[in-house]
């Protein structure tokens, strides 16, 4: 039969081995997450507009709408001015 010290050493060895395995799994998971985040950082600008690009596009649309409204206002004034 084993003495207490041998059982204690065996138990601590198993606990350390389990802890080491768990720590290794966490390390690999964090490494994989870092790689995934890096991929997202690289791909993100190609899928979505940057804030400044959106503002520039909206300015162009607003300018076009302003021109259309100015033309419409001129036509309404001419139409009502004839009567």
mmCIF file with all atom_site columns, C-alpha atoms in Angstrom:
data_model
loop_
_atom_site.group_PDB
_atom_site.id
_atom_site.type_symbol
_atom_site.label_atom_id
_atom_site.label_alt_id
_atom_site.label_comp_id
_atom_site.label_asym_id
_atom_site.label_entity_id
_atom_site.label_seq_id
_atom_site.pdbx_PDB_ins_code
_atom_site.Cartn_x
_atom_site.Cartn_y
_atom_site.Cartn_z
_atom_site.occupancy
_atom_site.B_iso_or_equiv
_atom_site.pdbx_formal_charge
_atom_site.auth_seq_id
_atom_site.auth_comp_id
_atom_site.auth_asym_id
_atom_site.auth_atom_id
_atom_site.pdbx_PDB_model_num
ATOM 1  C CA . UNK A 1 1  ? 0.000   0.000  0.000   1.00 0.00 ? 1  UNK A CA 1
ATOM 2  C CA . UNK A 1 2  ? 1.197   3.559  -0.761  1.00 0.00 ? 2  UNK A CA 1
ATOM 3  C CA . UNK A 1 3  ? 2.146   5.923  1.999   1.00 0.00 ? 3  UNK A CA 1
ATOM 4  C CA . UNK A 1 4  ? 0.558   9.371  2.417   1.00 0.00 ? 4  UNK A CA 1
ATOM 5  C CA . UNK A 1 5  ? 3.489   11.304 0.876   1.00 0.00 ? 5  UNK A CA 1
ATOM 6  C CA . UNK A 1 6  ? 3.329   9.271  -2.344  1.00 0.00 ? 6  UNK A CA 1
ATOM 7  C CA . UNK A 1 7  ? -0.438  9.833  -2.653  1.00 0.00 ? 7  UNK A CA 1
ATOM 8  C CA . UNK A 1 8  ? 0.022   13.531 -1.970  1.00 0.00 ? 8  UNK A CA 1
ATOM 9  C CA . UNK A 1 9  ? 2.772   13.813 -4.595  1.00 0.00 ? 9  UNK A CA 1
ATOM 10 C CA . UNK A 1 10 ? 0.635   11.918 -7.102  1.00 0.00 ? 10 UNK A CA 1
ATOM 11 C CA . UNK A 1 11 ? -2.393  14.125 -6.378  1.00 0.00 ? 11 UNK A CA 1
ATOM 12 C CA . UNK A 1 12 ? -0.383  17.337 -6.712  1.00 0.00 ? 12 UNK A CA 1
ATOM 13 C CA . UNK A 1 13 ? 1.178   16.031 -9.931  1.00 0.00 ? 13 UNK A CA 1
ATOM 14 C CA . UNK A 1 14 ? -2.235  15.309 -11.430 1.00 0.00 ? 14 UNK A CA 1
ATOM 15 C CA . UNK A 1 15 ? -3.556  18.724 -10.329 1.00 0.00 ? 15 UNK A CA 1
ATOM 16 C CA . UNK A 1 16 ? -0.557  20.517 -11.845 1.00 0.00 ? 16 UNK A CA 1
ATOM 17 C CA . UNK A 1 17 ? -0.921  18.529 -15.081 1.00 0.00 ? 17 UNK A CA 1
ATOM 18 C CA . UNK A 1 18 ? -4.626  19.435 -15.324 1.00 0.00 ? 18 UNK A CA 1
ATOM 19 C CA . UNK A 1 19 ? -3.857  23.088 -14.578 1.00 0.00 ? 19 UNK A CA 1
ATOM 20 C CA . UNK A 1 20 ? -1.095  23.082 -17.209 1.00 0.00 ? 20 UNK A CA 1
ATOM 21 C CA . UNK A 1 21 ? -3.401  21.578 -19.816 1.00 0.00 ? 21 UNK A CA 1
ATOM 22 C CA . UNK A 1 22 ? -6.090  24.168 -19.002 1.00 0.00 ? 22 UNK A CA 1
ATOM 23 C CA . UNK A 1 23 ? -3.569  27.022 -19.163 1.00 0.00 ? 23 UNK A CA 1
ATOM 24 C CA . UNK A 1 24 ? -2.329  25.775 -22.546 1.00 0.00 ? 24 UNK A CA 1
ATOM 25 C CA . UNK A 1 25 ? -5.898  25.634 -23.897 1.00 0.00 ? 25 UNK A CA 1
ATOM 26 C CA . UNK A 1 26 ? -6.487  29.205 -22.735 1.00 0.00 ? 26 UNK A CA 1
ATOM 27 C CA . UNK A 1 27 ? -3.215  30.335 -24.320 1.00 0.00 ? 27 UNK A CA 1
ATOM 28 C CA . UNK A 1 28 ? -4.152  28.791 -27.675 1.00 0.00 ? 28 UNK A CA 1
ATOM 29 C CA . UNK A 1 29 ? -7.675  30.252 -27.506 1.00 0.00 ? 29 UNK A CA 1
ATOM 30 C CA . UNK A 1 30 ? -6.339  33.752 -26.832 1.00 0.00 ? 30 UNK A CA 1
ATOM 31 C CA . UNK A 1 31 ? -3.822  33.382 -29.670 1.00 0.00 ? 31 UNK A CA 1
ATOM 32 C CA . UNK A 1 32 ? -6.606  32.322 -32.056 1.00 0.00 ? 32 UNK A CA 1
ATOM 33 C CA . UNK A 1 33 ? -8.780  35.248 -30.955 1.00 0.00 ? 33 UNK A CA 1
ATOM 34 C CA . UNK A 1 34 ? -5.932  37.683 -31.599 1.00 0.00 ? 34 UNK A CA 1
ATOM 35 C CA . UNK A 1 35 ? -5.522  36.280 -35.112 1.00 0.00 ? 35 UNK A CA 1
ATOM 36 C CA . UNK A 1 36 ? -9.267  36.536 -35.771 1.00 0.00 ? 36 UNK A CA 1
ATOM 37 C CA . UNK A 1 37 ? -9.361  40.128 -34.531 1.00 0.00 ? 37 UNK A CA 1
ATOM 38 C CA . UNK A 1 38 ? -6.420  41.000 -36.757 1.00 0.00 ? 38 UNK A CA 1
ATOM 39 C CA . UNK A 1 39 ? -8.212  39.517 -39.777 1.00 0.00 ? 39 UNK A CA 1
ATOM 40 C CA . UNK A 1 40 ? -11.308 41.565 -38.948 1.00 0.00 ? 40 UNK A CA 1
ATOM 41 C CA . UNK A 1 41 ? -9.209  44.725 -38.605 1.00 0.00 ? 41 UNK A CA 1
ATOM 42 C CA . UNK A 1 42 ? -7.704  44.111 -42.035 1.00 0.00 ? 42 UNK A CA 1
ATOM 43 C CA . UNK A 1 43 ? -10.998 43.236 -43.765 1.00 0.00 ? 43 UNK A CA 1
ATOM 44 C CA . UNK A 1 44 ? -13.247 45.804 -42.065 1.00 0.00 ? 44 UNK A CA 1
ATOM 45 C CA . UNK A 1 45 ? -12.306 48.851 -44.171 1.00 0.00 ? 45 UNK A CA 1
ATOM 46 C CA . UNK A 1 46 ? -13.085 46.953 -47.367 1.00 0.00 ? 46 UNK A CA 1
ATOM 47 C CA . UNK A 1 47 ? -16.649 46.118 -46.240 1.00 0.00 ? 47 UNK A CA 1
ATOM 48 C CA . UNK A 1 48 ? -17.819 49.343 -44.596 1.00 0.00 ? 48 UNK A CA 1
ATOM 49 C CA . UNK A 1 49 ? -17.570 53.057 -45.276 1.00 0.00 ? 49 UNK A CA 1
ATOM 50 C CA . UNK A 1 50 ? -15.361 55.236 -43.175 1.00 0.00 ? 50 UNK A CA 1
ATOM 51 C CA . UNK A 1 51 ? -17.025 58.170 -41.481 1.00 0.00 ? 51 UNK A CA 1
ATOM 52 C CA . UNK A 1 52 ? -15.317 60.743 -43.702 1.00 0.00 ? 52 UNK A CA 1
ATOM 53 C CA . UNK A 1 53 ? -16.309 58.867 -46.882 1.00 0.00 ? 53 UNK A CA 1
ATOM 54 C CA . UNK A 1 54 ? -19.923 58.790 -45.706 1.00 0.00 ? 54 UNK A CA 1
ATOM 55 C CA . UNK A 1 55 ? -19.871 62.530 -44.940 1.00 0.00 ? 55 UNK A CA 1
ATOM 56 C CA . UNK A 1 56 ? -18.399 63.281 -48.374 1.00 0.00 ? 56 UNK A CA 1
ATOM 57 C CA . UNK A 1 57 ? -21.079 61.213 -50.118 1.00 0.00 ? 57 UNK A CA 1
ATOM 58 C CA . UNK A 1 58 ? -23.868 62.824 -48.109 1.00 0.00 ? 58 UNK A CA 1
ATOM 59 C CA . UNK A 1 59 ? -22.525 66.299 -48.985 1.00 0.00 ? 59 UNK A CA 1
ATOM 60 C CA . UNK A 1 60 ? -22.728 65.444 -52.693 1.00 0.00 ? 60 UNK A CA 1
ATOM 61 C CA . UNK A 1 61 ? -26.296 64.163 -52.306 1.00 0.00 ? 61 UNK A CA 1
ATOM 62 C CA . UNK A 1 62 ? -27.352 67.253 -50.353 1.00 0.00 ? 62 UNK A CA 1
ATOM 63 C CA . UNK A 1 63 ? -25.803 69.525 -52.989 1.00 0.00 ? 63 UNK A CA 1
ATOM 64 C CA . UNK A 1 64 ? -27.709 67.703 -55.755 1.00 0.00 ? 64 UNK A CA 1
ATOM 65 C CA . UNK A 1 65 ? -30.976 67.925 -53.804 1.00 0.00 ? 65 UNK A CA 1
ATOM 66 C CA . UNK A 1 66 ? -30.393 71.640 -53.180 1.00 0.00 ? 66 UNK A CA 1
ATOM 67 C CA . UNK A 1 67 ? -29.958 72.187 -56.946 1.00 0.00 ? 67 UNK A CA 1
ATOM 68 C CA . UNK A 1 68 ? -33.152 70.232 -57.681 1.00 0.00 ? 68 UNK A CA 1
ATOM 69 C CA . UNK A 1 69 ? -35.144 72.207 -55.104 1.00 0.00 ? 69 UNK A CA 1
ATOM 70 C CA . UNK A 1 70 ? -33.786 75.497 -56.458 1.00 0.00 ? 70 UNK A CA 1
ATOM 71 C CA . UNK A 1 71 ? -34.899 74.530 -59.970 1.00 0.00 ? 71 UNK A CA 1
ATOM 72 C CA . UNK A 1 72 ? -38.315 73.459 -58.703 1.00 0.00 ? 72 UNK A CA 1
ATOM 73 C CA . UNK A 1 73 ? -38.726 76.697 -56.780 1.00 0.00 ? 73 UNK A CA 1
ATOM 74 C CA . UNK A 1 74 ? -37.910 78.642 -59.962 1.00 0.00 ? 74 UNK A CA 1
ATOM 75 C CA . UNK A 1 75 ? -40.513 76.713 -61.959 1.00 0.00 ? 75 UNK A CA 1
ATOM 76 C CA . UNK A 1 76 ? -43.207 77.199 -59.314 1.00 0.00 ? 76 UNK A CA 1
ATOM 77 C CA . UNK A 1 77 ? -42.505 80.925 -59.193 1.00 0.00 ? 77 UNK A CA 1
ATOM 78 C CA . UNK A 1 78 ? -42.772 81.184 -63.006 1.00 0.00 ? 78 UNK A CA 1
ATOM 79 C CA . UNK A 1 79 ? -46.002 79.165 -63.086 1.00 0.00 ? 79 UNK A CA 1
ATOM 80 C CA . UNK A 1 80 ? -47.734 81.205 -60.376 1.00 0.00 ? 80 UNK A CA 1
ATOM 81 C CA . UNK A 1 81 ? -46.358 84.461 -61.738 1.00 0.00 ? 81 UNK A CA 1
ATOM 82 C CA . UNK A 1 82 ? -48.204 83.963 -65.060 1.00 0.00 ? 82 UNK A CA 1
ATOM 83 C CA . UNK A 1 83 ? -51.671 84.099 -63.510 1.00 0.00 ? 83 UNK A CA 1
#
